[in-house]
């Protein structure tokens, strides 16, 4: 329904983190598992609204039921 909240990260920030992780590993650093994010959550509706404001284009939306097991908020 567009109200689920997720932590979105810009693809350039994600790519930069990958480069730093590879440099760390190549330098002999230990492996570790991490989750990358901004620490702030936004709903799908908020992201669509922001994209419409930036582009000036109305984005058609098709609403569907929440997927089984999908949490309402994941930040």
Coordinates of N, CA and C in Angstrom, one line a residue:
X1 N 0.8 -1.2 0.0 CA 0.0 0.0 0.0 C 0.9 1.3 0.0
X2 N 2.1 1.1 -0.1 CA 3.0 2.3 -0.2 C 3.4 2.9 1.1
X3 N 3.0 2.3 2.2 CA 3.3 2.9 3.5 C 4.4 2.2 4.2
X4 N 5.0 1.1 3.7 CA 6.1 0.5 4.3 C 7.3 1.4 4.3
X5 N 8.0 1.4 5.4 CA 9.2 2.3 5.6 C 10.5 1.5 5.5
X6 N 11.4 2.0 4.7 CA 12.7 1.4 4.4 C 13.8 2.5 4.5
X7 N 15.0 2.0 4.7 CA 16.2 2.9 4.8 C 16.8 2.8 3.4
X8 N 16.6 3.9 2.6 CA 17.2 3.9 1.3 C 18.5 4.6 1.3
X9 N 19.5 4.1 0.5 CA 20.8 4.6 0.4 C 21.1 4.9 -1.1
X10 N 21.8 6.0 -1.4 CA 22.1 6.3 -2.7 C 23.1 5.3 -3.3
X11 N 23.0 5.0 -4.6 CA 23.8 4.0 -5.2 C 25.3 4.4 -5.2
X12 N 25.6 5.7 -5.3 CA 27.0 6.2 -5.2 C 27.6 5.9 -3.8
X13 N 26.8 6.1 -2.8 CA 27.3 5.9 -1.4 C 27.5 4.4 -1.2
X14 N 26.7 3.6 -1.8 CA 26.8 2.1 -1.7 C 28.1 1.7 -2.4
X15 N 28.3 2.2 -3.6 CA 29.5 1.9 -4.4 C 30.8 2.3 -3.6
X16 N 30.7 3.5 -3.0 CA 31.9 3.9 -2.3 C 32.2 3.0 -1.1
X17 N 31.2 2.5 -0.4 CA 31.3 1.6 0.7 C 31.9 0.3 0.2
X18 N 31.5 -0.2 -1.0 CA 32.1 -1.4 -1.5 C 33.6 -1.2 -1.8
X19 N 33.9 -0.1 -2.4 CA 35.3 0.2 -2.7 C 36.2 0.2 -1.4
X20 N 35.7 0.8 -0.4 CA 36.4 0.9 0.9 C 36.5 -0.5 1.5
X21 N 35.5 -1.3 1.4 CA 35.5 -2.7 1.9 C 36.6 -3.5 1.2
X22 N 36.6 -3.4 -0.2 CA 37.6 -4.1 -1.0 C 39.0 -3.7 -0.6
X23 N 39.2 -2.4 -0.4 CA 40.6 -1.9 0.0 C 40.9 -2.4 1.4
X24 N 40.0 -2.5 2.2 CA 40.2 -3.0 3.6 C 40.6 -4.5 3.5
X25 N 39.9 -5.3 2.7 CA 40.3 -6.7 2.5 C 41.6 -6.9 1.9
X26 N 41.9 -6.1 0.8 CA 43.2 -6.2 0.1 C 44.3 -5.8 1.0
X27 N 44.1 -5.0 2.0 CA 45.1 -4.6 2.9 C 45.3 -5.6 4.1
X28 N 44.6 -6.7 4.0 CA 44.7 -7.7 5.0 C 43.7 -7.6 6.2
X29 N 42.8 -6.7 6.0 CA 41.8 -6.6 7.1 C 40.9 -7.8 7.2
X30 N 40.3 -7.9 8.4 CA 39.3 -9.0 8.6 C 38.0 -8.8 7.9
X31 N 37.3 -9.9 7.7 CA 36.0 -9.8 7.1 C 35.0 -9.6 8.2
X32 N 33.9 -8.9 7.8 CA 32.8 -8.7 8.7 C 31.5 -8.5 7.8
X33 N 30.4 -8.7 8.4 CA 29.1 -8.5 7.8 C 28.6 -7.1 8.3
X34 N 28.1 -6.3 7.4 CA 27.5 -5.0 7.7 C 26.3 -4.7 6.9
X35 N 25.4 -3.9 7.5 CA 24.2 -3.4 6.8 C 24.5 -1.9 6.6
X36 N 24.3 -1.5 5.3 CA 24.6 -0.1 5.0 C 23.3 0.6 4.9
X37 N 23.2 1.8 5.4 CA 22.0 2.6 5.3 C 22.3 4.0 5.9
X38 N 21.2 4.8 5.9 CA 21.4 6.2 6.3 C 20.9 6.4 7.8
X39 N 20.2 5.4 8.3 CA 19.6 5.5 9.6 C 18.3 6.2 9.7
X40 N 17.8 6.6 8.5 CA 16.5 7.3 8.4 C 15.6 6.5 7.5
X41 N 14.3 6.4 7.8 CA 13.4 5.6 7.0 C 12.4 6.5 6.3
X42 N 12.0 6.1 5.1 CA 11.1 6.8 4.3 C 10.1 5.7 3.7
X43 N 8.9 6.1 3.6 CA 7.9 5.2 2.9 C 8.0 5.3 1.4
X44 N 7.5 4.2 0.8 CA 7.5 4.2 -0.7 C 6.8 5.4 -1.2
X45 N 5.7 5.8 -0.6 CA 4.9 6.9 -1.0 C 5.7 8.2 -0.9
X46 N 6.5 8.4 0.1 CA 7.4 9.5 0.3 C 8.4 9.6 -0.8
X47 N 9.0 8.5 -1.2 CA 10.0 8.4 -2.2 C 9.4 8.8 -3.6
X48 N 8.2 8.2 -3.9 CA 7.5 8.5 -5.1 C 7.2 10.0 -5.2
X49 N 6.7 10.6 -4.1 CA 6.3 12.0 -4.1 C 7.6 12.9 -4.3
X50 N 8.7 12.5 -3.7 CA 9.9 13.3 -3.9 C 10.4 13.2 -5.4
X51 N 10.3 12.0 -6.0 CA 10.7 11.8 -7.4 C 9.8 12.6 -8.3
X52 N 8.5 12.7 -8.0 CA 7.6 13.5 -8.8 C 7.9 15.0 -8.7
X53 N 8.3 15.4 -7.5 CA 8.6 16.9 -7.3 C 9.9 17.2 -8.0
X54 N 10.9 16.4 -8.0 CA 12.2 16.6 -8.6 C 12.0 16.6 -10.2
X55 N 11.3 15.6 -10.7 CA 11.2 15.5 -12.1 C 10.0 16.3 -12.7
X56 N 9.0 16.6 -11.9 CA 7.9 17.3 -12.5 C 6.9 16.3 -13.3
X57 N 7.2 15.0 -13.1 CA 6.4 14.0 -13.8 C 5.6 13.2 -12.8
X58 N 4.3 13.0 -13.1 CA 3.4 12.2 -12.3 C 3.8 10.7 -12.5
X59 N 4.0 10.0 -11.5 CA 4.4 8.6 -11.6 C 3.1 7.7 -11.3
X60 N 2.7 6.9 -12.3 CA 1.5 6.1 -12.1 C 1.9 5.0 -11.1
X61 N 0.9 4.8 -10.2 CA 1.1 3.8 -9.1 C 0.0 2.7 -9.1
X62 N 0.4 1.5 -8.9 CA -0.5 0.4 -8.8 C -0.3 -0.2 -7.4
X63 N -1.4 -0.1 -6.6 CA -1.3 -0.6 -5.2 C -1.6 -2.1 -5.1
X64 N -1.0 -2.8 -4.3 CA -1.3 -4.2 -4.1 C -1.2 -4.5 -2.6
X65 N -1.5 -5.7 -2.2 CA -1.5 -6.1 -0.8 C 0.0 -6.2 -0.3
X66 N 0.2 -6.0 0.9 CA 1.5 -6.2 1.5 C 1.9 -7.7 1.4
X67 N 3.1 -7.9 1.0 CA 3.6 -9.3 0.9 C 3.7 -10.0 2.2
X68 N 3.5 -11.3 2.2 CA 3.5 -12.1 3.5 C 4.9 -12.0 4.1
X69 N 5.0 -11.7 5.3 CA 6.3 -11.6 6.0 C 7.1 -10.3 5.9
X70 N 6.5 -9.4 5.1 CA 7.1 -8.1 4.9 C 6.9 -7.2 6.1
X71 N 7.9 -6.7 6.8 CA 7.7 -5.9 8.0 C 7.2 -4.5 7.5
X72 N 6.4 -3.9 8.4 CA 5.9 -2.5 8.1 C 7.1 -1.5 8.1
X73 N 8.1 -1.7 8.9 CA 9.2 -0.8 9.0 C 10.5 -1.6 9.1
X74 N 11.5 -1.2 8.3 CA 12.8 -1.9 8.4 C 13.9 -0.8 8.2
X75 N 14.4 -0.3 9.3 CA 15.4 0.8 9.2 C 16.5 0.4 10.1

